[in-house]
Each structure stands twice: as structure tokens, then as C-alpha cells.
Tab-separated table of C-alpha atoms (C1' of nucleotides) in Angstrom:
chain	number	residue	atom	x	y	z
L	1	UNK	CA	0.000	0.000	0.000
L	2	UNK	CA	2.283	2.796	-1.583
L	3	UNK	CA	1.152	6.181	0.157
L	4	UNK	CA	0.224	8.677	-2.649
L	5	UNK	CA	-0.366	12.831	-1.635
L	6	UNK	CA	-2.455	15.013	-3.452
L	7	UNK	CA	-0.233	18.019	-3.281
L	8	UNK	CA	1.571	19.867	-0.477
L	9	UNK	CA	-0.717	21.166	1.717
L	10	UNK	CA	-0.173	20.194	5.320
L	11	UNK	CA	-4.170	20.229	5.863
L	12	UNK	CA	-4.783	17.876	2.504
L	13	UNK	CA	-1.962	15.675	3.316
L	14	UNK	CA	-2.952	14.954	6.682
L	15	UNK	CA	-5.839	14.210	5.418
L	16	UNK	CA	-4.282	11.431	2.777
L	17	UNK	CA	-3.574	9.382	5.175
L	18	UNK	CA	-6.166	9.885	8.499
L	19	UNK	CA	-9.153	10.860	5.872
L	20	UNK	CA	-10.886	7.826	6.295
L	21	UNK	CA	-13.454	6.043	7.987
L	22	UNK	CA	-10.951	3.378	10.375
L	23	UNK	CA	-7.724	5.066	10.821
L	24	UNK	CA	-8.469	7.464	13.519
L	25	UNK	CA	-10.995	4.840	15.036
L	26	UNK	CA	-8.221	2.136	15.179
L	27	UNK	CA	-5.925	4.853	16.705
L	28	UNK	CA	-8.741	6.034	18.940
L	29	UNK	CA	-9.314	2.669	20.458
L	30	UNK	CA	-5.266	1.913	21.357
L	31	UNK	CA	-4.961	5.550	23.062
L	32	UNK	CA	-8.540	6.017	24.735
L	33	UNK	CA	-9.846	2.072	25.162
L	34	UNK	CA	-6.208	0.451	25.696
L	35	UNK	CA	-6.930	-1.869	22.901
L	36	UNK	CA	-3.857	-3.433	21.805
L	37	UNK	CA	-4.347	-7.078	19.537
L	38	UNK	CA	-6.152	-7.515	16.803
L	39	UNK	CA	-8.679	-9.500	18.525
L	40	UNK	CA	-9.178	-6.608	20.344
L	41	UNK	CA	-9.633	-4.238	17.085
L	42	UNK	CA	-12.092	-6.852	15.698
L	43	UNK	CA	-14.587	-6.993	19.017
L	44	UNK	CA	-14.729	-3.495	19.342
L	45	UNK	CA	-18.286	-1.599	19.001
L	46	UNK	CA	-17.766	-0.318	16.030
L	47	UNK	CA	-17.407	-4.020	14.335
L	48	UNK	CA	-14.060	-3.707	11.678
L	49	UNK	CA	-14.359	-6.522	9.330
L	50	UNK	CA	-11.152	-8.482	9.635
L	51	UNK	CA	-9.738	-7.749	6.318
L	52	UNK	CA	-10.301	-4.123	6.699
L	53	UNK	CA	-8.504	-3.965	10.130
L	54	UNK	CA	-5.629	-6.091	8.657
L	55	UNK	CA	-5.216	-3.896	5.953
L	56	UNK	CA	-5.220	-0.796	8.140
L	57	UNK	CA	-2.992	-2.043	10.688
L	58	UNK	CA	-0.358	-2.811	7.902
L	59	UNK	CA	-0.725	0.496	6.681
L	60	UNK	CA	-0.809	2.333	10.204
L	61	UNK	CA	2.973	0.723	10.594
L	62	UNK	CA	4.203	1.202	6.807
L	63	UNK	CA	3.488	4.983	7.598
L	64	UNK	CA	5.099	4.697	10.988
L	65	UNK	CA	2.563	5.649	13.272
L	66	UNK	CA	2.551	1.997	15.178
L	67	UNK	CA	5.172	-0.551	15.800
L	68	UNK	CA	3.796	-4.545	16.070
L	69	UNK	CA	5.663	-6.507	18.503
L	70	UNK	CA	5.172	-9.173	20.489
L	71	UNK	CA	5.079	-9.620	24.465
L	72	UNK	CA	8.303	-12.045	25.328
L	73	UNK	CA	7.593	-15.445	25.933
L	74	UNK	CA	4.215	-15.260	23.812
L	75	UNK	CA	4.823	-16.389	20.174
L	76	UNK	CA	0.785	-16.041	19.311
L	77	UNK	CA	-0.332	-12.506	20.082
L	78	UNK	CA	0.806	-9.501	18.169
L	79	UNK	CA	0.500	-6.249	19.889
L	80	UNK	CA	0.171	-3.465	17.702
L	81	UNK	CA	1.502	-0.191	19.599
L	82	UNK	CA	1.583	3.935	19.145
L	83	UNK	CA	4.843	5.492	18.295
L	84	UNK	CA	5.169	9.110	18.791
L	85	UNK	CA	4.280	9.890	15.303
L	86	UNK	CA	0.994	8.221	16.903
L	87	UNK	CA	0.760	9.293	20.067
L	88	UNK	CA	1.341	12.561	18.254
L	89	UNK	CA	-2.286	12.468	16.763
L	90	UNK	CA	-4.074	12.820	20.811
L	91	UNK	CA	-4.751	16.731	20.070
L	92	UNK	CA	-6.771	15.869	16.658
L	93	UNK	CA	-8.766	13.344	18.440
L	94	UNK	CA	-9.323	15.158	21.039
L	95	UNK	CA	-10.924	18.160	19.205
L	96	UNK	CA	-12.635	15.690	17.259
L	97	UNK	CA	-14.659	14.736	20.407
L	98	UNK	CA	-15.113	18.194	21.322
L	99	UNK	CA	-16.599	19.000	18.386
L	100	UNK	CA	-19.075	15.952	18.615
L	101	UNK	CA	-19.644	17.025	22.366
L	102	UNK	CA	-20.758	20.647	21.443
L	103	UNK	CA	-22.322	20.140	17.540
L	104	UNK	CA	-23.000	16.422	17.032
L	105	UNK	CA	-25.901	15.787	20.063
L	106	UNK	CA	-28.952	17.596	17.540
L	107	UNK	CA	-28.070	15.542	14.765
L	108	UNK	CA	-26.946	11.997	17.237
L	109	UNK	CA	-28.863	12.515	20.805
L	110	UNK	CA	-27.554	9.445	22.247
L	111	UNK	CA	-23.480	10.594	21.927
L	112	UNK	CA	-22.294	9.638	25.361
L	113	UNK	CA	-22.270	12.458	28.130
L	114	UNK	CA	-20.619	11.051	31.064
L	115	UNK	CA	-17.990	12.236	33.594
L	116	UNK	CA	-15.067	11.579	30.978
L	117	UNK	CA	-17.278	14.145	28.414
L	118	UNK	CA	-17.222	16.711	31.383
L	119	UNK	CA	-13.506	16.957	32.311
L	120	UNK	CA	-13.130	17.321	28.178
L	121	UNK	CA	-15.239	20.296	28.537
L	122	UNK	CA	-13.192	21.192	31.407
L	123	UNK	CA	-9.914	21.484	30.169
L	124	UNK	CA	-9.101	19.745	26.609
L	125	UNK	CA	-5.335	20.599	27.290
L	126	UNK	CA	-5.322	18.698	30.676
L	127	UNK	CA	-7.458	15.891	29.123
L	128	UNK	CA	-5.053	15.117	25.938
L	129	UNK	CA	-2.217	15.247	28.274
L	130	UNK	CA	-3.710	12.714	30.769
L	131	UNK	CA	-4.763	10.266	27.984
L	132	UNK	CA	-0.627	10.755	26.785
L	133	UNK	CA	0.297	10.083	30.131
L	134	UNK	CA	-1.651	7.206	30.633
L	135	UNK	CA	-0.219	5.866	27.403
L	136	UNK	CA	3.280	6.055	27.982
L	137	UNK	CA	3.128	4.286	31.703
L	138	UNK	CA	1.541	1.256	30.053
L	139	UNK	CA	4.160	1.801	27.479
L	140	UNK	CA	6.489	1.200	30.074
L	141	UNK	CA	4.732	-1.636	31.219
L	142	UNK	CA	4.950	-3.918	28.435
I	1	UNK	CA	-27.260	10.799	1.894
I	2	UNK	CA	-28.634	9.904	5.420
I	3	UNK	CA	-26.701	9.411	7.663
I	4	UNK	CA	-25.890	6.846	10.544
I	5	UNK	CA	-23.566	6.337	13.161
I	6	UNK	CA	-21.560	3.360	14.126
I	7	UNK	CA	-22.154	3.857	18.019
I	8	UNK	CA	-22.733	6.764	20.724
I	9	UNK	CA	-18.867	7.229	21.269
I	10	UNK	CA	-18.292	10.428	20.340
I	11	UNK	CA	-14.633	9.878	18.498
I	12	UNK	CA	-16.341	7.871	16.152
I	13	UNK	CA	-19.280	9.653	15.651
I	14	UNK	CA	-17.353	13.127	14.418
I	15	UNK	CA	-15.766	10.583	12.159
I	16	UNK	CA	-18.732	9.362	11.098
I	17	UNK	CA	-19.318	12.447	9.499
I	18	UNK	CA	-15.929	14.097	8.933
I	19	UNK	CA	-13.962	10.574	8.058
I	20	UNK	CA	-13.773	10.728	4.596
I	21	UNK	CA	-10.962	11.754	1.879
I	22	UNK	CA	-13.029	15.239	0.683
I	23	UNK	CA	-14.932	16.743	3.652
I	24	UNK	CA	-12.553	18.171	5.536
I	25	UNK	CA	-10.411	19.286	2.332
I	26	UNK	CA	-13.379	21.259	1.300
I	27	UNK	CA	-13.705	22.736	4.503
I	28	UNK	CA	-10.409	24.064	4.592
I	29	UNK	CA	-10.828	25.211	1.072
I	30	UNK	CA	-13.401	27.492	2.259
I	31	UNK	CA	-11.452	28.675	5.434
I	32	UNK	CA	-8.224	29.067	4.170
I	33	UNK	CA	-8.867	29.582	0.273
I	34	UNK	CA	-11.860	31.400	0.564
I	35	UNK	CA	-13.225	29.346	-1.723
I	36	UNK	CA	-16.858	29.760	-2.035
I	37	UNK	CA	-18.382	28.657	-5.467
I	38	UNK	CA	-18.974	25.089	-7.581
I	39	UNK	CA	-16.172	26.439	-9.446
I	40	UNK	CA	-13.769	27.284	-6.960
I	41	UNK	CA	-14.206	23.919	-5.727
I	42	UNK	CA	-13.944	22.406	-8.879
I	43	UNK	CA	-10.626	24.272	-10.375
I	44	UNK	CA	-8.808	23.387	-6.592
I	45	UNK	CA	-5.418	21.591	-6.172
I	46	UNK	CA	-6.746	18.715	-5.035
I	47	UNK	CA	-8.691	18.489	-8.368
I	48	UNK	CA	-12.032	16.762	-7.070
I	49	UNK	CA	-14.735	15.075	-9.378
I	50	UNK	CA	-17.946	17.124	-10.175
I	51	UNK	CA	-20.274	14.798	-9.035
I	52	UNK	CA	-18.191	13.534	-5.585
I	53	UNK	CA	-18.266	17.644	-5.601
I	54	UNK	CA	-21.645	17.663	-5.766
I	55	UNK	CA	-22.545	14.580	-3.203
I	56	UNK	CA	-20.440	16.238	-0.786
I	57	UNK	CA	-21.884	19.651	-0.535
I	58	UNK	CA	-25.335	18.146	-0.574
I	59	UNK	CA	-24.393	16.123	2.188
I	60	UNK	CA	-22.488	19.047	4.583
I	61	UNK	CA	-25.906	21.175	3.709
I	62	UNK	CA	-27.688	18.180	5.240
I	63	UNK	CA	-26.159	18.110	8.384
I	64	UNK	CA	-25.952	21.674	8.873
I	65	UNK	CA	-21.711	22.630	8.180
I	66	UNK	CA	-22.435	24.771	5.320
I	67	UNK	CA	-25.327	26.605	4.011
I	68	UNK	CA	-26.032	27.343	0.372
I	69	UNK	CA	-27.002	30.967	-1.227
I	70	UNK	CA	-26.992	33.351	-3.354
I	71	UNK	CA	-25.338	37.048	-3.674
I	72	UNK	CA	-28.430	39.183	-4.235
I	73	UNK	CA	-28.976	40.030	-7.683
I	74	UNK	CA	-27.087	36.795	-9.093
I	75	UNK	CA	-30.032	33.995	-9.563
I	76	UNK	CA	-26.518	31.887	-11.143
I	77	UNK	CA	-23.556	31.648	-9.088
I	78	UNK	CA	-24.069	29.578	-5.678
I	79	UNK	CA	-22.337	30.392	-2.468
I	80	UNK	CA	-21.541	27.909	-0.075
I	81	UNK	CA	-20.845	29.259	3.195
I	82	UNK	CA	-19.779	27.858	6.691
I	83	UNK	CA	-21.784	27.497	9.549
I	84	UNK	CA	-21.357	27.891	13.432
I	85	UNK	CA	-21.243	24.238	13.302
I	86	UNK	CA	-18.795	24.591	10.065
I	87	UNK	CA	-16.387	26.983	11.683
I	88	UNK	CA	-16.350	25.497	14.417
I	89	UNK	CA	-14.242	22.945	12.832
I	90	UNK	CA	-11.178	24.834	12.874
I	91	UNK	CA	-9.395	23.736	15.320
I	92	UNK	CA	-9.184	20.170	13.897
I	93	UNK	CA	-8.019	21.549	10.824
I	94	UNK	CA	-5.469	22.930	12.880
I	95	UNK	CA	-4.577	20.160	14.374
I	96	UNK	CA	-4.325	18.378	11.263
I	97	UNK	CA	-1.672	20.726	10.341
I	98	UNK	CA	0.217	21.168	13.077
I	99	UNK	CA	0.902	16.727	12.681
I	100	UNK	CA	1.966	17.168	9.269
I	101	UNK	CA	3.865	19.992	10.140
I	102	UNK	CA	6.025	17.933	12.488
I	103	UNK	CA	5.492	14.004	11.767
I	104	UNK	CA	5.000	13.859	7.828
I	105	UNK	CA	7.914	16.321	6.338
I	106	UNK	CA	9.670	12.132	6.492
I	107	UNK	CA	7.345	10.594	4.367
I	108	UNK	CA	6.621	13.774	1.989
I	109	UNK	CA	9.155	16.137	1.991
I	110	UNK	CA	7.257	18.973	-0.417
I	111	UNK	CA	5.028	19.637	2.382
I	112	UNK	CA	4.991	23.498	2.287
I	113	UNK	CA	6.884	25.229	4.972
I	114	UNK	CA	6.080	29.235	4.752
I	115	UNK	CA	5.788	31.969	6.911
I	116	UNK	CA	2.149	31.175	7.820
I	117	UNK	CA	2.995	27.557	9.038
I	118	UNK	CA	5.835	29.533	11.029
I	119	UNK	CA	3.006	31.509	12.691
I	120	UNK	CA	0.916	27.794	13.141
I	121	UNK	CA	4.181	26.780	15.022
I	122	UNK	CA	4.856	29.887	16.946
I	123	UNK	CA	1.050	30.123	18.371
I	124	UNK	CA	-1.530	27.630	17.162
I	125	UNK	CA	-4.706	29.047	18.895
I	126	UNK	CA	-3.900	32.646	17.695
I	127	UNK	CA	-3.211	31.132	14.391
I	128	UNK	CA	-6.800	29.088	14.853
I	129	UNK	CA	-8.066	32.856	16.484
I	130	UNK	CA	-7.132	34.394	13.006
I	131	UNK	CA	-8.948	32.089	11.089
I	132	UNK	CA	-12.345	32.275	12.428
I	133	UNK	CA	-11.812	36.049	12.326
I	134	UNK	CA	-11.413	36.580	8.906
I	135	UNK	CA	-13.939	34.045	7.598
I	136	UNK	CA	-16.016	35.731	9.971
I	137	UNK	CA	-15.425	38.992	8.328
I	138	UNK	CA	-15.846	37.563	4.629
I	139	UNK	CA	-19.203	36.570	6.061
I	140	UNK	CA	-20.550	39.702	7.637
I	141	UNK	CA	-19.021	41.621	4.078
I	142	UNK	CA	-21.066	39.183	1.892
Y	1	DA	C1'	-28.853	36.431	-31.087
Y	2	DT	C1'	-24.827	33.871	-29.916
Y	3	DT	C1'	-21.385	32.348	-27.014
Y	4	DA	C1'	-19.478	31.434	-22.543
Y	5	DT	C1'	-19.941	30.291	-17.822
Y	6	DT	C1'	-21.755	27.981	-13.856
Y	7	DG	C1'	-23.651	24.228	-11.633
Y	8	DC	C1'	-24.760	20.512	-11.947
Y	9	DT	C1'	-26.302	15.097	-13.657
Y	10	DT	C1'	-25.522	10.728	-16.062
Y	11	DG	C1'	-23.109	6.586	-17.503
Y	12	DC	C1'	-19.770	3.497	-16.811
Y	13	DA	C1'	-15.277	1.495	-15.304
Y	14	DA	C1'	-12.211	0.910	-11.444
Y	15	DA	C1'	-11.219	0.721	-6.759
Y	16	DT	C1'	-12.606	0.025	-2.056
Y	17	DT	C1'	-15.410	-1.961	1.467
Y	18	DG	C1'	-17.702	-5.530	3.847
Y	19	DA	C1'	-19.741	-10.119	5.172
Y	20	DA	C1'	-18.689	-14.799	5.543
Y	21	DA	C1'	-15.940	-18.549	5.430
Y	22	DG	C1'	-11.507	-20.694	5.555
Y	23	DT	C1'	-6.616	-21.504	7.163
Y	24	DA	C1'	-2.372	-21.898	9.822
Y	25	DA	C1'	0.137	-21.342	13.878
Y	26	DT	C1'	0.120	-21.231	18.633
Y	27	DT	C1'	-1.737	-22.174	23.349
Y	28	DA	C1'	-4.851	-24.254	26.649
Y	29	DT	C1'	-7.341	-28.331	28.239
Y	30	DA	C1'	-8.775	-33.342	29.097
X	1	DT	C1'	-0.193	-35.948	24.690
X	2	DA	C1'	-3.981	-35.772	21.742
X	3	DT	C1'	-7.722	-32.472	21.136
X	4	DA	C1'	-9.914	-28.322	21.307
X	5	DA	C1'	-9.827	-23.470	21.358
X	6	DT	C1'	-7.786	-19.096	20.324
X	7	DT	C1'	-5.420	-15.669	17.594
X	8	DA	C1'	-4.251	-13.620	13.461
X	9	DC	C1'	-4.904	-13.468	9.586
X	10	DT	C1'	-6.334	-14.460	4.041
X	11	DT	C1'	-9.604	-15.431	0.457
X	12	DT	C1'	-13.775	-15.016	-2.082
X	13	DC	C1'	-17.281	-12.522	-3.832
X	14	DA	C1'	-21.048	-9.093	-3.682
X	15	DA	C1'	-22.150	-4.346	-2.793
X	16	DT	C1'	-20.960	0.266	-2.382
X	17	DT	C1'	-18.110	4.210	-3.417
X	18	DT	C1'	-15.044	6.768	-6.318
X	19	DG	C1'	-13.585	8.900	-10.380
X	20	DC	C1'	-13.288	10.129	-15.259
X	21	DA	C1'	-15.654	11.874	-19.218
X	22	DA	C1'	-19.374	13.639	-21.390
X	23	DG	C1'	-23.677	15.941	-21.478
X	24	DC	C1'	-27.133	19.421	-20.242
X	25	DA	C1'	-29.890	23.365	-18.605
X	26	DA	C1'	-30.054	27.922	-16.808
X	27	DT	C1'	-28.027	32.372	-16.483
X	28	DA	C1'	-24.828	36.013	-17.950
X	29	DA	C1'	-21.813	38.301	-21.047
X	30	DT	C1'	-20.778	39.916	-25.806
DNA sequence: ATTATTGCTTGCAAATTGAAAGTAATTATA
DNA sequence: TATAATTACTTTCAATTTGCAAGCAATAAT
């Protein structure tokens, strides 16, 4: 999967390669959900067919924004994990959910609204830099 | 083009609507470019199809990003303008930039690097500030 | 009156997505 | 230790989406 950009614009080439339905969701669910296998991926809520979430996840790591490994001692499991070019990507998603929080609810009444949603509201800076945080000590821990 | 959403987490839903390879390109046509016509659309960089054009404004009407008009006295040329809920969007976009600004210069080296992404680096929500002001402006001079 | 412009739509081929089933390599269990 | 279950995929094929090219109707300019 040879990554092809439209032109030069920052905005526009972002966009060629996290415009799409599954990237950000895949990312989303390894920074906010702690979702790390592919089994993992596949059960999630939002129900990735497995051929689409293999193809991502080889993509994700061809454009370096997550490493597979393994945990020693386990030959079976792959973990797929953010690099910093990933965990670089917590501001967008966190403005994404922001946005959803303050003009999604007319058009989707049942987006969730719970404590997490208020401490967003709160302080977005403080929240992206909890959920980085959080990342990197379970980085450590594997 | 109705639409649906995969589940009430809000991540997902924004992508729901904004997860695609055009949206948020047009978007920042209009913001940036000042792009406001068909036309304009249709003669950009990016060099979209008419009728993805087409699907895709119909589709941010319906949800209420942009709205679609006319200059008084013109019954020809359309305007498509942003929203509350459209400009709204502008910190994503900056966002967006800011990651290719500092994690995709690797993988596409042409990424342009001018004074105003100096001025994205230097102060990001003045830079975002600036934005909304002067679409604002366009807005309250059309 | 004629030509050009704007804003589309239509038709069709190509690419992408998605559901379902299948496979191969581990790992757990009887 | 044989058997079953789990994990990580791949394959097949149908359905949807994308994209190119051409066409068309209404308005505006010459």
C-alpha cells in the first residue's frame, strides 16, 4: 500500500492518510480504550471486518505511526503499539470529540455524556495530556 | 445521503461524518482559500470530481456545516458558506496541520513550509483565532 | 442572437469496502 | 499428549463508493 499525496498542503496531506473512515478509530481505540491485539480491534463496538482492520494495521505501521511486537515469551499474540508519530495524533482526536460534544448531540442525541465528556469540557489541554500520560506508563509496562 | 452512526462514542461519531478523503479538504478550502463557489471547488489543487463535488456539498448542507445561497442580484452563481457548526471545525483543521507539520515532512518532503505555518508553530490558537476572524469577516461583508 | 460560464447530472469502469468462510500457527485443556 | 480453542490473519465474492468523461440546462456576457 504505496502512500500517494495530493499536493503539499499540510491540511490535505494529513488528510491522505487519516481521511478515512478506520484510521483514527483504530488509533482512537489503542490511546482512549487500551486496545492493543487484533482480537481486540475486531470486538470493538464499532465491528471492523477483519480484512479491513488487517489492511489498516499494515498500513498504520508502513506509515510509521505503530510498531507490532510481540510480548516475550508469547509467540501467538501480536501487539500493535503507538509510536510518537501516533501518540502525536491525541490533540486531533481530542478536538474531534469536542466537536461531537458541542455540535453532534442535535443531529446523534444518544453521543455519550458522562464524567469523561465533562472533564473534556473542562480542560481539553489537561485531558489530551492525561490520555498521553496514561499511554506512555503502560508503554512502560509492556 | 442519510446518515448513521456506528455507536454513541463520540470519536467515532465526528468521524462518522468528517472521516472521509473530501470533507474536511473542502472545509479548509473554504477557510483558508476562501473558496466559495462550484467552481472554486472544482478548479482546486486537489482536483475533485464534479459529481463527488456535488454529493459532498449536498451532504455538509444536510447536516448543517455549510449553508447554500446566493449574492443578491445573481439567480446563477451559488455560495456555499460555513456554519457555526462549520467553523467550528477549525481547530481540527489545525490540528491536522500542526501533525503534518512535524510528523510527515519524512514521508513527503514537499510539504509546504512558509511563513504562515511559522506563525501555526509559533502560536496555534492565535493562528486558529485568526482564522475564524477573517472568515467571519468575509461573512458579515457578503 | 450567440457564445461562454456555472452548476450541476448521467453513464460506466475501477477501486474500495464488507460479510462470511476458511486456514495456519500457537496455546490451553482433558 | 492428543484435542480443542484461540489468535491472526487471508480469500472469495457481492455491494458500495469513487472517479473520469461527457452531457445538459439555466443564467450572464458579448
Amino acid at each position: 500500500m504505496r502512500q500517494d499525496f495530493r499536493c503539499d498542503c499540510p491540511f490535505t496531506s494529513a488528510l491522505d492518510i487519516l481521511g478515512d473512515k478506520w484510521i483514527l478509530v483504530i488509533i482512537k481505540q489503542m490511546l482512549i480504550e487500551g486496545k492493543e491485539t487484533f482480537k481486540d480491534f475486531a470486538e470493538s463496538e464499532e465491528a471492523i471486518a477483519t480484512n479491513i482492520l488487517s489492511a489498516k494495521l499494515k498500513f498504520l505501521e508502513e506509515v510509521g505511526i505503530i510498531i507490532k511486537t510481540k510480548r516475550p515469551g508469547n509467540k501467538k499474540t501480536n501487539l500493535y503499539l503507538l509510536t510518537e508519530k501516533g501518540l502525536a495524533l491525541t490533540p486531533i482526536l481530542v478536538e474531534l470529540a469536542t466537536w461531537s460534544d458541542s455540535h453532534l448531540r442535535d443531529l446523534h442525541p444518544t453521543i455519550v455524556n458522562g464524567e469523561s465528556m465533562e472533564s473534556l469540557r473542562n480542560d481539553k489541554t489537561a485531558f489530551a495530556k492525561a490520555l498521553d500520560k496514561k499511554y506512555r506508563e503502560k508503554l512502560a509496562g509492556n
